[in-house]
Amino acid sequence: MYTPVQNLLRGLPVFPTDMASFDTAAAPNSPLDLFTDWLSAAIDGGVPAPHAVTVSTTDDDGHPAARVVILKDLDQRGFSFATSSESPKGRQLRNTPHAALTFFWQSVGRQVRVSGTVTPGTAAENDADFRRRHPGARALVLAGAQSATIRPSESVSAAVERELEGIEDKGSATWTVYTVAPERVEFWQADPERRHTRLLYVRSGEGWRRELLWP
């Protein structure tokens, strides 16, 4: 006997029949290089929003909190995304500067899992990123506190329109670029028979140790 939701979920396809191969023996020494290869392949293959990433943080009670943001950059320091330092995730990262990132590219059967320490950007880096945003996106940041309750008397549109006036001269005191310095990075390639290939990179001194994981 199945519940209504189980009936909806039963038999749904998870991954496509044909998926990319993953030769772990040929993987580069750095997970950053492999991620760049996989990201480029996802973009070239038309994967929807391949730069979307789930960021998981920890609240004051030790409970996990997750949401999807956009990857801003990847360099030797790590994976970067941006948000307000006064948003829930900004406050959580201030109190517990560790995060996990999860990229999921369903159409090619791949996911990448990253975990590590988080560092905020400098004032110059934060300001430069803020000013690269669309004017409407900048005005929205300035108009109100992210995730705050909207009072009945408030109008989001009106507040944004007010901030749009002279927006080119306005900066944000809270907009912050956060970089996750990876300590563990796992590359996961799906298999139709569930014999998934999993390659884990673990930070070891100045380099990386590689391990194959059981599906």
Coordinates of C-alpha atoms in Angstrom, one line a residue:
M1 CA 0.0 0.0 0.0
Y2 CA 1.5 3.3 -1.1
T3 CA 0.8 6.8 0.2
P4 CA -0.3 9.4 -2.4
V5 CA 3.1 10.9 -2.4
Q6 CA 4.8 7.6 -2.8
N7 CA 2.6 6.9 -5.8
L8 CA 3.8 10.2 -7.3
L9 CA 7.4 9.4 -6.7
R10 CA 7.4 5.8 -7.7
G11 CA 9.1 5.1 -11.0
L12 CA 10.3 8.7 -11.6
P13 CA 13.5 8.7 -13.7
V14 CA 16.5 10.0 -11.8
F15 CA 19.2 10.2 -14.4
P16 CA 19.4 10.0 -18.2
T17 CA 20.3 6.7 -19.8
D18 CA 23.5 7.9 -21.3
M19 CA 25.9 9.7 -19.0
A20 CA 29.5 10.8 -19.2
S21 CA 32.2 8.4 -18.1
F22 CA 34.6 9.2 -15.3
D23 CA 38.1 7.9 -15.4
T24 CA 39.3 8.6 -11.9
A25 CA 42.9 7.4 -12.8
A26 CA 43.1 10.3 -15.3
A27 CA 41.8 12.9 -12.8
P28 CA 44.1 15.9 -12.1
N29 CA 46.0 16.3 -8.8
S30 CA 43.9 19.3 -7.8
P31 CA 40.1 19.1 -7.3
L32 CA 39.9 22.8 -8.4
D33 CA 41.2 21.7 -11.9
L34 CA 38.7 18.8 -12.0
F35 CA 35.8 21.1 -11.0
T36 CA 36.7 23.5 -13.7
D37 CA 36.7 20.7 -16.2
W38 CA 33.3 19.4 -15.0
L39 CA 31.8 22.9 -14.9
S40 CA 33.0 23.6 -18.5
A41 CA 31.5 20.3 -19.7
A42 CA 28.2 21.2 -17.9
I43 CA 28.1 24.6 -19.6
D44 CA 29.0 23.1 -23.0
G45 CA 26.4 20.4 -22.5
G46 CA 23.6 22.8 -21.8
V47 CA 23.1 21.8 -18.2
P48 CA 20.5 24.3 -16.7
A49 CA 22.1 26.8 -14.3
P50 CA 25.3 24.9 -13.7
H51 CA 26.5 27.7 -11.4
A52 CA 23.7 27.2 -9.0
V53 CA 24.9 25.7 -5.7
T54 CA 23.3 24.7 -2.4
V55 CA 25.1 26.4 0.5
S56 CA 24.6 24.6 3.9
T57 CA 25.4 26.4 7.1
T58 CA 24.8 25.9 10.8
D59 CA 22.6 28.0 13.0
D60 CA 23.1 28.9 16.7
D61 CA 21.3 25.8 17.8
G62 CA 23.5 23.5 15.7
H63 CA 20.7 22.9 13.1
P64 CA 21.6 22.8 9.4
A65 CA 20.2 25.5 7.1
A66 CA 20.5 25.2 3.3
R67 CA 19.6 27.4 0.3
V68 CA 20.6 27.8 -3.4
V69 CA 22.8 30.6 -4.5
I70 CA 25.0 31.4 -7.5
L71 CA 28.7 30.6 -7.7
K72 CA 30.6 33.8 -8.2
D73 CA 34.2 32.6 -8.8
L74 CA 36.7 29.9 -8.2
D75 CA 40.4 30.5 -7.7
Q76 CA 43.2 29.1 -5.6
R77 CA 41.5 30.4 -2.5
G78 CA 38.3 28.4 -3.1
F79 CA 34.7 28.7 -4.1
S80 CA 33.0 32.1 -3.8
F81 CA 29.4 33.3 -3.5
A82 CA 27.9 36.6 -2.2
T83 CA 25.2 37.6 0.2
S84 CA 24.4 40.2 2.9
S85 CA 26.4 39.7 6.1
E86 CA 23.2 40.4 7.9
S87 CA 21.2 37.7 6.1
P88 CA 20.6 34.5 8.0
K89 CA 23.5 32.7 6.3
G90 CA 25.7 35.8 6.8
R91 CA 25.1 35.7 10.5
Q92 CA 25.5 32.0 10.7
L93 CA 28.8 32.2 8.9
R94 CA 30.0 34.9 11.3
N95 CA 29.3 32.6 14.2
T96 CA 30.4 29.3 12.6
P97 CA 32.7 30.0 9.6
H98 CA 32.3 26.6 8.0
A99 CA 30.0 25.6 5.1
A100 CA 29.2 22.8 2.7
L101 CA 28.5 23.4 -1.0
T102 CA 26.6 20.9 -3.2
F103 CA 26.4 21.2 -7.0
F104 CA 23.9 18.9 -8.7
W105 CA 23.8 18.5 -12.5
Q106 CA 21.0 16.0 -13.0
S107 CA 21.1 15.9 -16.8
V108 CA 24.6 14.5 -16.8
G109 CA 24.3 12.5 -13.5
R110 CA 26.9 14.4 -11.6
Q111 CA 27.3 16.2 -8.3
V112 CA 30.2 17.8 -6.5
R113 CA 30.3 18.2 -2.7
V114 CA 32.6 20.7 -1.1
S115 CA 33.3 21.5 2.6
G116 CA 35.6 23.9 4.2
T117 CA 36.3 27.1 6.2
V118 CA 34.7 30.3 5.0
T119 CA 36.4 33.7 4.8
P120 CA 34.7 37.1 4.0
G121 CA 36.1 39.2 1.3
T122 CA 37.9 42.6 1.8
A123 CA 35.9 45.8 1.6
A124 CA 37.3 46.4 -1.9
E125 CA 36.3 42.9 -3.1
N126 CA 32.8 43.2 -1.6
D127 CA 32.2 46.7 -3.1
A128 CA 33.4 45.6 -6.5
D129 CA 31.1 42.6 -6.5
F130 CA 28.2 44.7 -5.4
R131 CA 28.7 47.3 -8.1
R132 CA 28.8 44.6 -10.8
R133 CA 25.3 43.6 -9.9
H134 CA 22.3 44.7 -11.9
P135 CA 20.9 48.1 -10.6
G136 CA 17.6 46.4 -9.6
A137 CA 19.5 43.7 -7.6
R138 CA 21.6 46.4 -5.8
A139 CA 18.5 48.4 -5.0
L140 CA 16.8 45.3 -3.5
V141 CA 19.8 44.7 -1.2
L142 CA 19.6 48.4 0.0
A143 CA 15.8 48.5 0.3
G144 CA 15.4 46.0 3.1
A145 CA 17.0 43.3 5.3
Q146 CA 17.1 39.9 3.5
S147 CA 14.6 37.4 5.0
A148 CA 13.0 40.0 7.3
T149 CA 9.3 39.9 7.7
I150 CA 7.4 42.3 5.4
R151 CA 5.0 44.4 7.3
P152 CA 1.5 44.9 5.8
S153 CA 2.2 48.6 5.3
E154 CA 5.4 48.0 3.4
S155 CA 5.7 47.7 -0.4
V156 CA 8.8 45.9 -1.8
S157 CA 8.4 47.6 -5.2
A158 CA 8.1 51.0 -3.7
A159 CA 11.2 50.5 -1.5
V160 CA 13.2 49.3 -4.5
E161 CA 12.1 52.2 -6.6
R162 CA 13.2 54.7 -3.9
E163 CA 16.7 53.0 -3.8
L164 CA 17.0 53.1 -7.6
E165 CA 17.3 56.8 -7.5
G166 CA 21.0 57.6 -7.6
I167 CA 21.8 53.9 -7.4
E168 CA 25.2 54.3 -9.2
D169 CA 26.5 56.3 -6.3
K170 CA 25.3 53.9 -3.6
G171 CA 27.3 51.1 -2.0
S172 CA 26.4 48.5 0.6
A173 CA 27.8 48.1 4.0
T174 CA 26.6 44.5 4.3
W175 CA 27.2 43.0 0.9
T176 CA 29.9 40.4 1.3
V177 CA 31.7 37.9 -0.9
Y178 CA 32.3 34.6 1.0
T179 CA 35.0 32.1 -0.1
V180 CA 34.9 28.5 1.0
A181 CA 38.5 27.2 1.2
P182 CA 38.0 23.5 0.4
E183 CA 39.1 20.8 2.8
R184 CA 37.2 18.0 1.2
V185 CA 35.9 17.8 -2.4
E186 CA 33.9 14.8 -3.7
F187 CA 33.1 14.2 -7.3
W188 CA 30.2 11.8 -7.9
Q189 CA 29.3 10.3 -11.2
A190 CA 26.0 8.4 -11.4
D191 CA 25.7 4.9 -12.9
P192 CA 22.4 3.5 -14.3
E193 CA 22.9 0.4 -12.1
R194 CA 23.7 2.5 -9.0
R195 CA 27.4 1.6 -9.2
H196 CA 28.2 5.3 -8.8
T197 CA 31.8 6.4 -9.1
R198 CA 32.9 8.6 -6.2
L199 CA 36.3 10.3 -6.0
L200 CA 37.2 12.2 -2.8
Y201 CA 40.0 14.8 -2.5
V202 CA 41.1 15.5 1.1
R203 CA 43.4 18.4 1.9
S204 CA 46.8 17.1 3.0
G205 CA 49.5 19.7 3.8
E206 CA 50.0 21.7 0.7
G207 CA 48.5 19.1 -1.6
W208 CA 45.6 16.6 -1.8
R209 CA 45.1 13.0 -0.9
R210 CA 42.7 11.0 -3.2
E211 CA 40.3 8.2 -2.2
L212 CA 37.7 6.2 -4.0
L213 CA 34.5 5.7 -2.1
W214 CA 32.0 2.9 -2.1
P215 CA 28.8 3.8 -3.9

